[in-house]
PDB file of C-alpha atoms in Angstrom:
ATOM      1  CA  MET A 123     -18.676  16.989  -6.729  1.00  0.00           C
ATOM      2  CA  SER A 124     -15.781  18.094  -8.929  1.00  0.00           C
ATOM      3  CA  ALA A 125     -13.986  19.253  -5.795  1.00  0.00           C
ATOM      4  CA  ALA A 126     -14.005  15.703  -4.466  1.00  0.00           C
ATOM      5  CA  GLY A 127     -12.299  14.491  -7.624  1.00  0.00           C
ATOM      6  CA  ARG A 128     -11.825  10.997  -8.973  1.00  0.00           C
ATOM      7  CA  ALA A 129      -9.543   8.110  -8.164  1.00  0.00           C
ATOM      8  CA  PRO A 130      -6.857   7.205 -10.725  1.00  0.00           C
ATOM      9  CA  CYS A 131      -9.175   4.475 -12.060  1.00  0.00           C
ATOM     10  CA  GLY A 132     -11.799   7.122 -12.850  1.00  0.00           C
ATOM     11  CA  LEU A 133     -14.124   6.259  -9.982  1.00  0.00           C
ATOM     12  CA  PRO A 134     -15.579   9.405  -8.358  1.00  0.00           C
ATOM     13  CA  ARG A 135     -14.261   9.657  -4.810  1.00  0.00           C
ATOM     14  CA  ILE A 136     -17.745  10.079  -3.283  1.00  0.00           C
ATOM     15  CA  GLY A 137     -20.790   8.068  -4.332  1.00  0.00           C
ATOM     16  CA  LEU A 138     -24.365   7.707  -3.140  1.00  0.00           C
ATOM     17  CA  GLY A 139     -25.403   4.252  -1.979  1.00  0.00           C
ATOM     18  CA  THR A 140     -28.930   2.986  -2.606  1.00  0.00           C
ATOM     19  CA  ALA A 141     -29.297  -0.174  -0.511  1.00  0.00           C
ATOM     20  CA  VAL A 142     -32.639   0.275   1.232  1.00  0.00           C
ATOM     21  CA  GLN A 143     -34.841  -1.845   3.460  1.00  0.00           C
ATOM     22  CA  GLY A 144     -37.728  -3.050   1.294  1.00  0.00           C
ATOM     23  CA  PRO A 145     -38.936  -1.712  -2.075  1.00  0.00           C
ATOM     24  CA  ARG A 146     -38.947   2.094  -2.153  1.00  0.00           C
ATOM     25  CA  PRO A 147     -38.825   3.131  -5.813  1.00  0.00           C
ATOM     26  CA  ASP A 148     -40.297   6.626  -5.424  1.00  0.00           C
ATOM     27  CA  PRO A 149     -38.035   7.755  -2.538  1.00  0.00           C
ATOM     28  CA  VAL A 150     -34.976   6.309  -4.307  1.00  0.00           C
ATOM     29  CA  ARG A 151     -35.790   8.054  -7.585  1.00  0.00           C
ATOM     30  CA  ALA A 152     -36.410  11.368  -5.817  1.00  0.00           C
ATOM     31  CA  ALA A 153     -33.243  11.065  -3.716  1.00  0.00           C
ATOM     32  CA  VAL A 154     -31.041  10.231  -6.715  1.00  0.00           C
ATOM     33  CA  LEU A 155     -32.472  13.099  -8.723  1.00  0.00           C
ATOM     34  CA  ARG A 156     -31.870  15.527  -5.869  1.00  0.00           C
ATOM     35  CA  ALA A 157     -28.381  14.134  -5.348  1.00  0.00           C
ATOM     36  CA  ILE A 158     -27.575  14.792  -9.005  1.00  0.00           C
ATOM     37  CA  GLN A 159     -28.742  18.384  -8.555  1.00  0.00           C
ATOM     38  CA  LEU A 160     -26.494  18.693  -5.489  1.00  0.00           C
ATOM     39  CA  GLY A 161     -23.455  17.453  -7.413  1.00  0.00           C
ATOM     40  CA  TYR A 162     -23.274  13.694  -6.872  1.00  0.00           C
ATOM     41  CA  ARG A 163     -22.214  11.816  -9.983  1.00  0.00           C
ATOM     42  CA  HIS A 164     -21.492   8.310  -8.700  1.00  0.00           C
ATOM     43  CA  PHE A 165     -24.438   6.053  -7.827  1.00  0.00           C
ATOM     44  CA  ASP A 166     -23.986   2.616  -6.330  1.00  0.00           C
ATOM     45  CA  THR A 167     -26.642  -0.061  -6.762  1.00  0.00           C
ATOM     46  CA  ALA A 168     -26.925  -3.843  -7.098  1.00  0.00           C
ATOM     47  CA  ALA A 169     -29.368  -6.397  -8.373  1.00  0.00           C
ATOM     48  CA  HIS A 170     -29.886  -7.442  -4.759  1.00  0.00           C
ATOM     49  CA  TYR A 171     -30.922  -3.911  -3.735  1.00  0.00           C
ATOM     50  CA  ALA A 172     -33.789  -3.721  -6.263  1.00  0.00           C
ATOM     51  CA  THR A 173     -32.978  -0.034  -6.800  1.00  0.00           C
ATOM     52  CA  GLU A 174     -31.660  -0.168 -10.356  1.00  0.00           C
ATOM     53  CA  ALA A 175     -34.961   0.868 -11.971  1.00  0.00           C
ATOM     54  CA  PRO A 176     -35.505   4.056  -9.923  1.00  0.00           C
ATOM     55  CA  ILE A 177     -31.873   5.053 -10.511  1.00  0.00           C
ATOM     56  CA  GLY A 178     -32.439   4.632 -14.239  1.00  0.00           C
ATOM     57  CA  ASP A 179     -35.608   6.717 -14.044  1.00  0.00           C
ATOM     58  CA  ALA A 180     -33.794   9.467 -12.138  1.00  0.00           C
ATOM     59  CA  ALA A 181     -30.870   9.474 -14.575  1.00  0.00           C
ATOM     60  CA  ALA A 182     -33.200   9.737 -17.559  1.00  0.00           C
ATOM     61  CA  GLU A 183     -35.104  12.584 -15.913  1.00  0.00           C
ATOM     62  CA  ALA A 184     -31.853  14.380 -15.060  1.00  0.00           C
ATOM     63  CA  VAL A 185     -30.860  14.304 -18.726  1.00  0.00           C
ATOM     64  CA  ARG A 186     -34.313  15.460 -19.854  1.00  0.00           C
ATOM     65  CA  THR A 187     -34.326  18.389 -17.432  1.00  0.00           C
ATOM     66  CA  GLY A 188     -30.734  19.385 -18.119  1.00  0.00           C
ATOM     67  CA  ALA A 189     -29.414  18.583 -14.643  1.00  0.00           C
ATOM     68  CA  VAL A 190     -26.688  16.727 -16.547  1.00  0.00           C
ATOM     69  CA  ALA A 191     -25.854  17.064 -20.216  1.00  0.00           C
ATOM     70  CA  SER A 192     -25.820  13.315 -20.851  1.00  0.00           C
ATOM     71  CA  ARG A 193     -25.724   9.896 -19.216  1.00  0.00           C
ATOM     72  CA  GLY A 194     -21.943  10.029 -19.724  1.00  0.00           C
ATOM     73  CA  GLU A 195     -21.639  12.505 -16.842  1.00  0.00           C
ATOM     74  CA  LEU A 196     -22.849   9.835 -14.418  1.00  0.00           C
ATOM     75  CA  PHE A 197     -20.881   6.905 -13.028  1.00  0.00           C
ATOM     76  CA  ILE A 198     -23.172   3.951 -12.367  1.00  0.00           C
ATOM     77  CA  THR A 199     -22.042   0.907 -10.406  1.00  0.00           C
ATOM     78  CA  SER A 200     -23.998  -2.325 -10.037  1.00  0.00           C
ATOM     79  CA  LYS A 201     -23.266  -5.834  -8.797  1.00  0.00           C
ATOM     80  CA  VAL A 202     -24.071  -9.404  -9.759  1.00  0.00           C
ATOM     81  CA  TRP A 203     -25.844 -11.192  -6.914  1.00  0.00           C
ATOM     82  CA  CYS A 204     -24.729 -14.547  -5.506  1.00  0.00           C
ATOM     83  CA  ALA A 205     -27.646 -16.406  -7.139  1.00  0.00           C
ATOM     84  CA  ASP A 206     -26.295 -15.257 -10.511  1.00  0.00           C
ATOM     85  CA  ALA A 207     -22.634 -15.927  -9.659  1.00  0.00           C
ATOM     86  CA  HIS A 208     -22.648 -18.853 -12.094  1.00  0.00           C
ATOM     87  CA  PRO A 209     -20.641 -18.747 -15.350  1.00  0.00           C
ATOM     88  CA  ASP A 210     -23.750 -18.920 -17.542  1.00  0.00           C
ATOM     89  CA  ARG A 211     -25.794 -16.432 -15.525  1.00  0.00           C
ATOM     90  CA  VAL A 212     -23.456 -13.427 -15.170  1.00  0.00           C
ATOM     91  CA  LEU A 213     -24.028 -11.943 -18.630  1.00  0.00           C
ATOM     92  CA  PRO A 214     -27.828 -12.428 -18.553  1.00  0.00           C
ATOM     93  CA  ALA A 215     -27.842 -10.822 -15.103  1.00  0.00           C
ATOM     94  CA  LEU A 216     -25.997  -7.783 -16.430  1.00  0.00           C
ATOM     95  CA  ARG A 217     -28.418  -7.509 -19.338  1.00  0.00           C
ATOM     96  CA  ARG A 218     -31.308  -7.431 -16.831  1.00  0.00           C
ATOM     97  CA  THR A 219     -29.479  -4.759 -14.859  1.00  0.00           C
ATOM     98  CA  LEU A 220     -29.052  -2.662 -17.996  1.00  0.00           C
ATOM     99  CA  SER A 221     -32.720  -3.091 -18.834  1.00  0.00           C
ATOM    100  CA  ASN A 222     -33.651  -1.936 -15.333  1.00  0.00           C
ATOM    101  CA  LEU A 223     -31.340   1.064 -15.645  1.00  0.00           C
ATOM    102  CA  GLN A 224     -32.467   1.874 -19.208  1.00  0.00           C
ATOM    103  CA  MET A 225     -28.782   2.132 -20.097  1.00  0.00           C
ATOM    104  CA  GLU A 226     -26.437   0.606 -22.646  1.00  0.00           C
ATOM    105  CA  TYR A 227     -23.614   0.062 -20.157  1.00  0.00           C
ATOM    106  CA  VAL A 228     -22.615   0.365 -16.515  1.00  0.00           C
ATOM    107  CA  ASP A 229     -19.398   2.110 -15.603  1.00  0.00           C
ATOM    108  CA  LEU A 230     -18.480  -0.578 -13.084  1.00  0.00           C
ATOM    109  CA  TYR A 231     -19.868  -4.096 -12.589  1.00  0.00           C
ATOM    110  CA  MET A 232     -18.802  -6.056  -9.534  1.00  0.00           C
ATOM    111  CA  VAL A 233     -19.088  -9.497  -7.981  1.00  0.00           C
ATOM    112  CA  HIS A 234     -21.170  -8.739  -4.886  1.00  0.00           C
ATOM    113  CA  TRP A 235     -19.682 -11.469  -2.639  1.00  0.00           C
ATOM    114  CA  PRO A 236     -17.241 -14.335  -3.235  1.00  0.00           C
ATOM    115  CA  VAL A 237     -20.260 -16.580  -2.774  1.00  0.00           C
ATOM    116  CA  THR A 238     -22.484 -18.670  -5.048  1.00  0.00           C
ATOM    117  CA  MET A 239     -26.073 -19.567  -4.223  1.00  0.00           C
ATOM    118  CA  LYS A 240     -28.588 -21.650  -6.078  1.00  0.00           C
ATOM    119  CA  ALA A 241     -30.247 -19.790  -8.919  1.00  0.00           C
ATOM    120  CA  GLY A 242     -33.264 -17.836  -7.767  1.00  0.00           C
ATOM    121  CA  ARG A 243     -32.146 -17.287  -4.153  1.00  0.00           C
ATOM    122  CA  PHE A 244     -32.382 -13.521  -3.937  1.00  0.00           C
ATOM    123  CA  THR A 245     -33.963 -12.891  -0.567  1.00  0.00           C
ATOM    124  CA  ALA A 246     -33.036 -13.912   2.967  1.00  0.00           C
ATOM    125  CA  PRO A 247     -33.268 -15.954   5.050  1.00  0.00           C
ATOM    126  CA  PHE A 248     -30.936 -18.368   3.313  1.00  0.00           C
ATOM    127  CA  THR A 249     -30.722 -22.035   4.230  1.00  0.00           C
ATOM    128  CA  PRO A 250     -27.547 -24.168   4.314  1.00  0.00           C
ATOM    129  CA  GLU A 251     -28.783 -25.953   1.184  1.00  0.00           C
ATOM    130  CA  ASP A 252     -28.772 -22.666  -0.764  1.00  0.00           C
ATOM    131  CA  PHE A 253     -24.969 -22.435  -0.979  1.00  0.00           C
ATOM    132  CA  GLU A 254     -22.788 -23.885  -3.717  1.00  0.00           C
ATOM    133  CA  PRO A 255     -19.017 -23.767  -4.308  1.00  0.00           C
ATOM    134  CA  PHE A 256     -17.816 -20.454  -5.737  1.00  0.00           C
ATOM    135  CA  ASP A 257     -16.063 -21.045  -9.070  1.00  0.00           C
ATOM    136  CA  MET A 258     -14.001 -17.867  -9.016  1.00  0.00           C
ATOM    137  CA  ARG A 259     -12.180 -18.500 -12.295  1.00  0.00           C
ATOM    138  CA  ALA A 260     -15.317 -19.260 -14.328  1.00  0.00           C
ATOM    139  CA  VAL A 261     -17.318 -16.417 -12.799  1.00  0.00           C
ATOM    140  CA  TRP A 262     -14.500 -13.958 -13.460  1.00  0.00           C
ATOM    141  CA  GLU A 263     -14.196 -15.130 -17.068  1.00  0.00           C
ATOM    142  CA  ALA A 264     -17.884 -14.254 -17.448  1.00  0.00           C
ATOM    143  CA  MET A 265     -17.212 -10.841 -15.903  1.00  0.00           C
ATOM    144  CA  GLU A 266     -14.389 -10.307 -18.384  1.00  0.00           C
ATOM    145  CA  GLU A 267     -16.788 -11.110 -21.216  1.00  0.00           C
ATOM    146  CA  CYS A 268     -19.135  -8.407 -19.939  1.00  0.00           C
ATOM    147  CA  HIS A 269     -16.241  -5.973 -20.191  1.00  0.00           C
ATOM    148  CA  ARG A 270     -15.161  -7.120 -23.658  1.00  0.00           C
ATOM    149  CA  LEU A 271     -18.695  -6.657 -24.945  1.00  0.00           C
ATOM    150  CA  GLY A 272     -18.663  -3.052 -23.706  1.00  0.00           C
ATOM    151  CA  LEU A 273     -21.568  -3.649 -21.339  1.00  0.00           C
ATOM    152  CA  ALA A 274     -19.344  -2.913 -18.332  1.00  0.00           C
ATOM    153  CA  LYS A 275     -16.677  -0.253 -18.763  1.00  0.00           C
ATOM    154  CA  ALA A 276     -14.808  -1.705 -15.785  1.00  0.00           C
ATOM    155  CA  ILE A 277     -15.158  -4.768 -13.570  1.00  0.00           C
ATOM    156  CA  GLY A 278     -14.390  -5.339  -9.918  1.00  0.00           C
ATOM    157  CA  VAL A 279     -15.229  -7.249  -6.775  1.00  0.00           C
ATOM    158  CA  CYS A 280     -16.707  -6.693  -3.331  1.00  0.00           C
ATOM    159  CA  ASN A 281     -15.823  -8.253   0.005  1.00  0.00           C
ATOM    160  CA  PHE A 282     -12.649  -9.971  -1.241  1.00  0.00           C
ATOM    161  CA  SER A 283      -9.826 -10.694   1.184  1.00  0.00           C
ATOM    162  CA  CYS A 284      -6.137 -10.355   0.264  1.00  0.00           C
ATOM    163  CA  LYS A 285      -5.948 -14.112  -0.288  1.00  0.00           C
ATOM    164  CA  LYS A 286      -8.971 -14.167  -2.588  1.00  0.00           C
ATOM    165  CA  LEU A 287      -7.625 -11.217  -4.557  1.00  0.00           C
ATOM    166  CA  GLU A 288      -4.279 -12.977  -4.902  1.00  0.00           C
ATOM    167  CA  THR A 289      -6.053 -16.054  -6.270  1.00  0.00           C
ATOM    168  CA  LEU A 290      -8.068 -13.925  -8.688  1.00  0.00           C
ATOM    169  CA  LEU A 291      -5.005 -12.059  -9.935  1.00  0.00           C
ATOM    170  CA  SER A 292      -3.221 -15.359 -10.590  1.00  0.00           C
ATOM    171  CA  PHE A 293      -5.492 -16.099 -13.559  1.00  0.00           C
ATOM    172  CA  ALA A 294      -7.353 -12.882 -14.434  1.00  0.00           C
ATOM    173  CA  THR A 295      -6.816 -11.577 -17.951  1.00  0.00           C
ATOM    174  CA  ILE A 296      -8.508  -8.347 -16.903  1.00  0.00           C
ATOM    175  CA  PRO A 297      -7.688  -7.560 -13.263  1.00  0.00           C
ATOM    176  CA  PRO A 298     -10.331  -6.061 -10.976  1.00  0.00           C
ATOM    177  CA  VAL A 299     -10.253  -2.285 -10.907  1.00  0.00           C
ATOM    178  CA  VAL A 300     -12.014  -1.925  -7.560  1.00  0.00           C
ATOM    179  CA  ASN A 301     -12.537  -3.898  -4.355  1.00  0.00           C
ATOM    180  CA  GLN A 302     -15.531  -2.519  -2.456  1.00  0.00           C
ATOM    181  CA  VAL A 303     -15.347  -3.467   1.222  1.00  0.00           C
ATOM    182  CA  GLU A 304     -16.349  -2.237   4.639  1.00  0.00           C
ATOM    183  CA  ILE A 305     -14.022   0.560   5.752  1.00  0.00           C
ATOM    184  CA  ASN A 306     -14.511   2.949   8.655  1.00  0.00           C
ATOM    185  CA  PRO A 307     -12.534   4.086  11.710  1.00  0.00           C
ATOM    186  CA  VAL A 308     -13.623   0.923  13.555  1.00  0.00           C
ATOM    187  CA  TRP A 309     -12.513  -1.373  10.680  1.00  0.00           C
ATOM    188  CA  GLN A 310      -9.578   0.343   9.001  1.00  0.00           C
ATOM    189  CA  GLN A 311      -8.369  -2.422   6.653  1.00  0.00           C
ATOM    190  CA  HIS A 312      -4.639  -1.652   6.853  1.00  0.00           C
ATOM    191  CA  LYS A 313      -3.520  -5.025   5.481  1.00  0.00           C
ATOM    192  CA  LEU A 314      -6.003  -4.993   2.613  1.00  0.00           C
ATOM    193  CA  ARG A 315      -5.213  -1.388   1.744  1.00  0.00           C
ATOM    194  CA  GLU A 316      -1.500  -2.117   1.528  1.00  0.00           C
ATOM    195  CA  PHE A 317      -2.144  -5.154  -0.675  1.00  0.00           C
ATOM    196  CA  CYS A 318      -4.520  -3.295  -3.001  1.00  0.00           C
ATOM    197  CA  ARG A 319      -2.194  -0.323  -3.307  1.00  0.00           C
ATOM    198  CA  GLU A 320       0.625  -2.658  -4.311  1.00  0.00           C
ATOM    199  CA  LYS A 321      -1.582  -4.380  -6.912  1.00  0.00           C
ATOM    200  CA  GLY A 322      -3.155  -1.213  -8.305  1.00  0.00           C
ATOM    201  CA  ILE A 323      -6.668  -2.025  -7.059  1.00  0.00           C
ATOM    202  CA  GLN A 324      -8.775   0.886  -5.826  1.00  0.00           C
ATOM    203  CA  LEU A 325     -10.493   0.416  -2.492  1.00  0.00           C
ATOM    204  CA  CYS A 326     -14.055   1.707  -2.217  1.00  0.00           C
ATOM    205  CA  ALA A 327     -15.535   1.959   1.269  1.00  0.00           C
ATOM    206  CA  TYR A 328     -19.052   0.934   2.079  1.00  0.00           C
ATOM    207  CA  SER A 329     -20.548   1.596   5.518  1.00  0.00           C
ATOM    208  CA  PRO A 330     -18.010   4.357   6.269  1.00  0.00           C
ATOM    209  CA  LEU A 331     -20.255   5.397   9.176  1.00  0.00           C
ATOM    210  CA  GLY A 332     -20.840   1.865  10.479  1.00  0.00           C
ATOM    211  CA  ALA A 333     -24.269   1.283   8.910  1.00  0.00           C
ATOM    212  CA  LYS A 334     -26.088   2.383  12.062  1.00  0.00           C
ATOM    213  CA  GLY A 335     -29.775   1.498  11.790  1.00  0.00           C
ATOM    214  CA  THR A 336     -29.379  -1.480   9.469  1.00  0.00           C
ATOM    215  CA  HIS A 337     -30.079  -5.052  10.551  1.00  0.00           C
ATOM    216  CA  TRP A 338     -26.344  -5.814  10.688  1.00  0.00           C
ATOM    217  CA  GLY A 339     -24.854  -2.389  11.434  1.00  0.00           C
ATOM    218  CA  SER A 340     -23.406  -0.952  14.615  1.00  0.00           C
ATOM    219  CA  ASP A 341     -23.427   2.258  16.638  1.00  0.00           C
ATOM    220  CA  SER A 342     -19.724   1.842  17.381  1.00  0.00           C
ATOM    221  CA  VAL A 343     -18.533   4.302  14.742  1.00  0.00           C
ATOM    222  CA  MET A 344     -20.982   7.142  15.305  1.00  0.00           C
ATOM    223  CA  ASP A 345     -20.812   6.718  19.089  1.00  0.00           C
ATOM    224  CA  SER A 346     -16.998   6.756  19.270  1.00  0.00           C
ATOM    225  CA  CYS A 347     -15.792   9.174  21.946  1.00  0.00           C
ATOM    226  CA  VAL A 348     -12.599   9.819  19.973  1.00  0.00           C
ATOM    227  CA  LEU A 349     -14.525  10.826  16.870  1.00  0.00           C
ATOM    228  CA  HIS A 350     -16.920  12.995  18.888  1.00  0.00           C
ATOM    229  CA  GLU A 351     -14.005  14.844  20.503  1.00  0.00           C
ATOM    230  CA  ILE A 352     -12.308  15.455  17.154  1.00  0.00           C
ATOM    231  CA  ALA A 353     -15.572  16.600  15.550  1.00  0.00           C
ATOM    232  CA  LYS A 354     -16.228  19.066  18.358  1.00  0.00           C
ATOM    233  CA  SER A 355     -12.740  20.539  18.183  1.00  0.00           C
ATOM    234  CA  LYS A 356     -12.963  21.012  14.405  1.00  0.00           C
ATOM    235  CA  GLY A 357     -16.520  22.288  14.264  1.00  0.00           C
ATOM    236  CA  LYS A 358     -17.508  19.338  12.087  1.00  0.00           C
ATOM    237  CA  THR A 359     -19.958  16.490  12.500  1.00  0.00           C
ATOM    238  CA  VAL A 360     -18.884  12.996  13.492  1.00  0.00           C
ATOM    239  CA  ALA A 361     -19.988  11.811  10.054  1.00  0.00           C
ATOM    240  CA  GLN A 362     -17.757  14.365   8.341  1.00  0.00           C
ATOM    241  CA  VAL A 363     -14.754  13.336  10.444  1.00  0.00           C
ATOM    242  CA  CYS A 364     -15.350   9.675   9.547  1.00  0.00           C
ATOM    243  CA  LEU A 365     -15.735  10.405   5.848  1.00  0.00           C
ATOM    244  CA  ARG A 366     -12.727  12.717   5.807  1.00  0.00           C
ATOM    245  CA  TRP A 367     -10.626   9.997   7.439  1.00  0.00           C
ATOM    246  CA  VAL A 368     -11.638   7.499   4.719  1.00  0.00           C
ATOM    247  CA  TYR A 369     -11.029  10.133   2.036  1.00  0.00           C
ATOM    248  CA  GLU A 370      -7.528  10.825   3.343  1.00  0.00           C
ATOM    249  CA  GLN A 371      -6.660   7.122   3.045  1.00  0.00           C
ATOM    250  CA  GLY A 372      -7.057   7.490  -0.719  1.00  0.00           C
ATOM    251  CA  ASP A 373     -10.216   5.375  -0.762  1.00  0.00           C
ATOM    252  CA  CYS A 374     -13.430   6.112  -2.595  1.00  0.00           C
ATOM    253  CA  LEU A 375     -16.473   6.033  -0.364  1.00  0.00           C
ATOM    254  CA  ILE A 376     -20.179   5.292  -0.581  1.00  0.00           C
ATOM    255  CA  VAL A 377     -22.465   7.362   1.632  1.00  0.00           C
ATOM    256  CA  LYS A 378     -26.122   6.583   2.076  1.00  0.00           C
ATOM    257  CA  SER A 379     -28.588   9.169   3.213  1.00  0.00           C
ATOM    258  CA  PHE A 380     -31.652  10.404   1.396  1.00  0.00           C
ATOM    259  CA  ASP A 381     -31.949  13.401   3.719  1.00  0.00           C
ATOM    260  CA  GLU A 382     -31.015  16.494   1.749  1.00  0.00           C
ATOM    261  CA  GLY A 383     -29.176  18.138   4.621  1.00  0.00           C
ATOM    262  CA  ARG A 384     -27.060  15.061   5.201  1.00  0.00           C
ATOM    263  CA  MET A 385     -26.428  14.634   1.490  1.00  0.00           C
ATOM    264  CA  LYS A 386     -24.940  18.133   1.447  1.00  0.00           C
ATOM    265  CA  GLU A 387     -23.025  17.473   4.666  1.00  0.00           C
ATOM    266  CA  ASN A 388     -21.512  14.277   3.268  1.00  0.00           C
ATOM    267  CA  LEU A 389     -20.110  16.172   0.282  1.00  0.00           C
ATOM    268  CA  ASP A 390     -18.528  18.795   2.517  1.00  0.00           C
ATOM    269  CA  ILE A 391     -15.359  16.871   3.339  1.00  0.00           C
ATOM    270  CA  VAL A 392     -12.908  18.691   1.068  1.00  0.00           C
ATOM    271  CA  GLY A 393     -11.058  21.918   1.716  1.00  0.00           C
ATOM    272  CA  TRP A 394     -10.007  20.859   5.220  1.00  0.00           C
ATOM    273  CA  GLU A 395      -8.066  17.981   6.732  1.00  0.00           C
ATOM    274  CA  LEU A 396      -7.340  16.081   9.894  1.00  0.00           C
ATOM    275  CA  THR A 397      -4.167  16.833  11.814  1.00  0.00           C
ATOM    276  CA  GLU A 398      -1.500  14.202  12.298  1.00  0.00           C
ATOM    277  CA  GLU A 399      -2.403  14.005  15.972  1.00  0.00           C
ATOM    278  CA  GLU A 400      -6.055  13.399  15.072  1.00  0.00           C
ATOM    279  CA  ARG A 401      -5.086  10.691  12.600  1.00  0.00           C
ATOM    280  CA  GLN A 402      -2.987   9.012  15.258  1.00  0.00           C
ATOM    281  CA  ARG A 403      -5.892   9.045  17.698  1.00  0.00           C
ATOM    282  CA  ILE A 404      -8.178   7.461  15.094  1.00  0.00           C
ATOM    283  CA  SER A 405      -5.546   4.827  14.304  1.00  0.00           C
ATOM    284  CA  LYS A 406      -5.718   3.625  17.926  1.00  0.00           C
ATOM    285  CA  ILE A 407      -9.488   3.004  17.947  1.00  0.00           C
ATOM    286  CA  PRO A 408     -10.120  -0.693  18.785  1.00  0.00           C
ATOM    287  CA  GLN A 409     -10.893  -2.670  15.635  1.00  0.00           C
ATOM    288  CA  ARG A 410     -13.963  -4.808  15.014  1.00  0.00           C
ATOM    289  CA  LYS A 411     -15.419  -5.838  11.668  1.00  0.00           C
ATOM    290  CA  ILE A 412     -19.086  -4.880  11.653  1.00  0.00           C
ATOM    291  CA  ASN A 413     -20.437  -6.633   8.541  1.00  0.00           C
ATOM    292  CA  GLN A 414     -19.071 -10.094   9.235  1.00  0.00           C
ATOM    293  CA  GLY A 415     -21.145 -11.846   6.589  1.00  0.00           C
ATOM    294  CA  ARG A 416     -22.423 -14.525   8.953  1.00  0.00           C
ATOM    295  CA  ARG A 417     -25.309 -15.437   6.665  1.00  0.00           C
ATOM    296  CA  TYR A 418     -22.812 -16.763   4.101  1.00  0.00           C
ATOM    297  CA  VAL A 419     -21.326 -19.232   6.577  1.00  0.00           C
ATOM    298  CA  SER A 420     -22.822 -22.716   6.708  1.00  0.00           C
ATOM    299  CA  GLU A 421     -21.721 -26.158   7.795  1.00  0.00           C
ATOM    300  CA  LEU A 422     -22.979 -27.449   4.446  1.00  0.00           C
ATOM    301  CA  GLY A 423     -21.520 -24.622   2.360  1.00  0.00           C
ATOM    302  CA  PRO A 424     -18.040 -23.816   1.052  1.00  0.00           C
ATOM    303  CA  TYR A 425     -17.380 -21.452   4.001  1.00  0.00           C
ATOM    304  CA  LYS A 426     -17.886 -23.280   7.266  1.00  0.00           C
ATOM    305  CA  SER A 427     -16.600 -20.444   9.441  1.00  0.00           C
ATOM    306  CA  LEU A 428     -15.929 -16.722   9.334  1.00  0.00           C
ATOM    307  CA  GLU A 429     -12.232 -17.586   9.250  1.00  0.00           C
ATOM    308  CA  GLU A 430     -12.765 -19.383   5.940  1.00  0.00           C
ATOM    309  CA  LEU A 431     -14.929 -16.624   4.478  1.00  0.00           C
ATOM    310  CA  TRP A 432     -12.372 -13.920   5.314  1.00  0.00           C
ATOM    311  CA  ASP A 433      -9.233 -16.095   5.149  1.00  0.00           C
ATOM    312  CA  GLY A 434      -8.271 -15.215   8.693  1.00  0.00           C
ATOM    313  CA  GLU A 435      -8.318 -11.468   7.971  1.00  0.00           C
ATOM    314  CA  ILE A 436     -11.239 -10.849  10.314  1.00  0.00           C
ATOM    315  CA  GLN A 437      -8.949 -11.144  13.325  1.00  0.00           C
ATOM    316  CA  TYR A 438      -9.281  -8.091  15.548  1.00  0.00           C
ATOM    317  CA  LYS A 439      -5.975  -6.278  15.680  1.00  0.00           C
TER     318      LYS A 439
END
């Protein structure tokens, strides 16, 4: 993992994601423990994933067995869910997260979506009546308090557009360190990357392979003819080409596979690079946002269309 390095903000460039379909504590714990042994140090979870507890168990076991010298060698990210995106619920939510993790702090705590739901709404399907206006300023002030108390070493956001980031930066006392968003060769985020680079916000890519196999994912990344041709010519897998492309953008990335062979493969993206011609070919892949967030759009909610949720930045270009 040391070869992959860290971003300037301290975030390890490659992390293991733990969003799974349904409760799977034993497989998650085993996968995280094996990932630590393989060299992963960044683990991405969220209250909504219900994987905090097995990550905490794996981290504690890794320290006990000497796989890592201390918890300080690990970088743990979690996220406050929309049902807790209320000013008075953010800090209690983080305390529950820390209890689940059996830890005194998280390295990074993020707002999962720029969305507020009624308290208690943790599982889909969501109804139009579940959504409430998102009080960005008040929620962010609560996030800043988490940081001041030392419970979150850094704070950030997920799924924020340029416009929403601009609004946040207009009043934030502590600016977000990271914006975790969908990034892959089919959704390259040029505008957002330029904005975040200018503002000193690190981009972290989720679904760098297109989330194939999930209820909202797509085969469009892994089935890309361009990526297959490049992978064949380089003697790499399509996944490695995708991850290397994200890596070369300067982004951090979250990979998600509990298969040991793939976990090793996903780390093997350093020590080689794409050619300029290959980068140009990838840059011309037609763009389409995969995770559009349709379940957060409602005629009765604050976002009545995808255009409003993404501030027009979902346009295919």
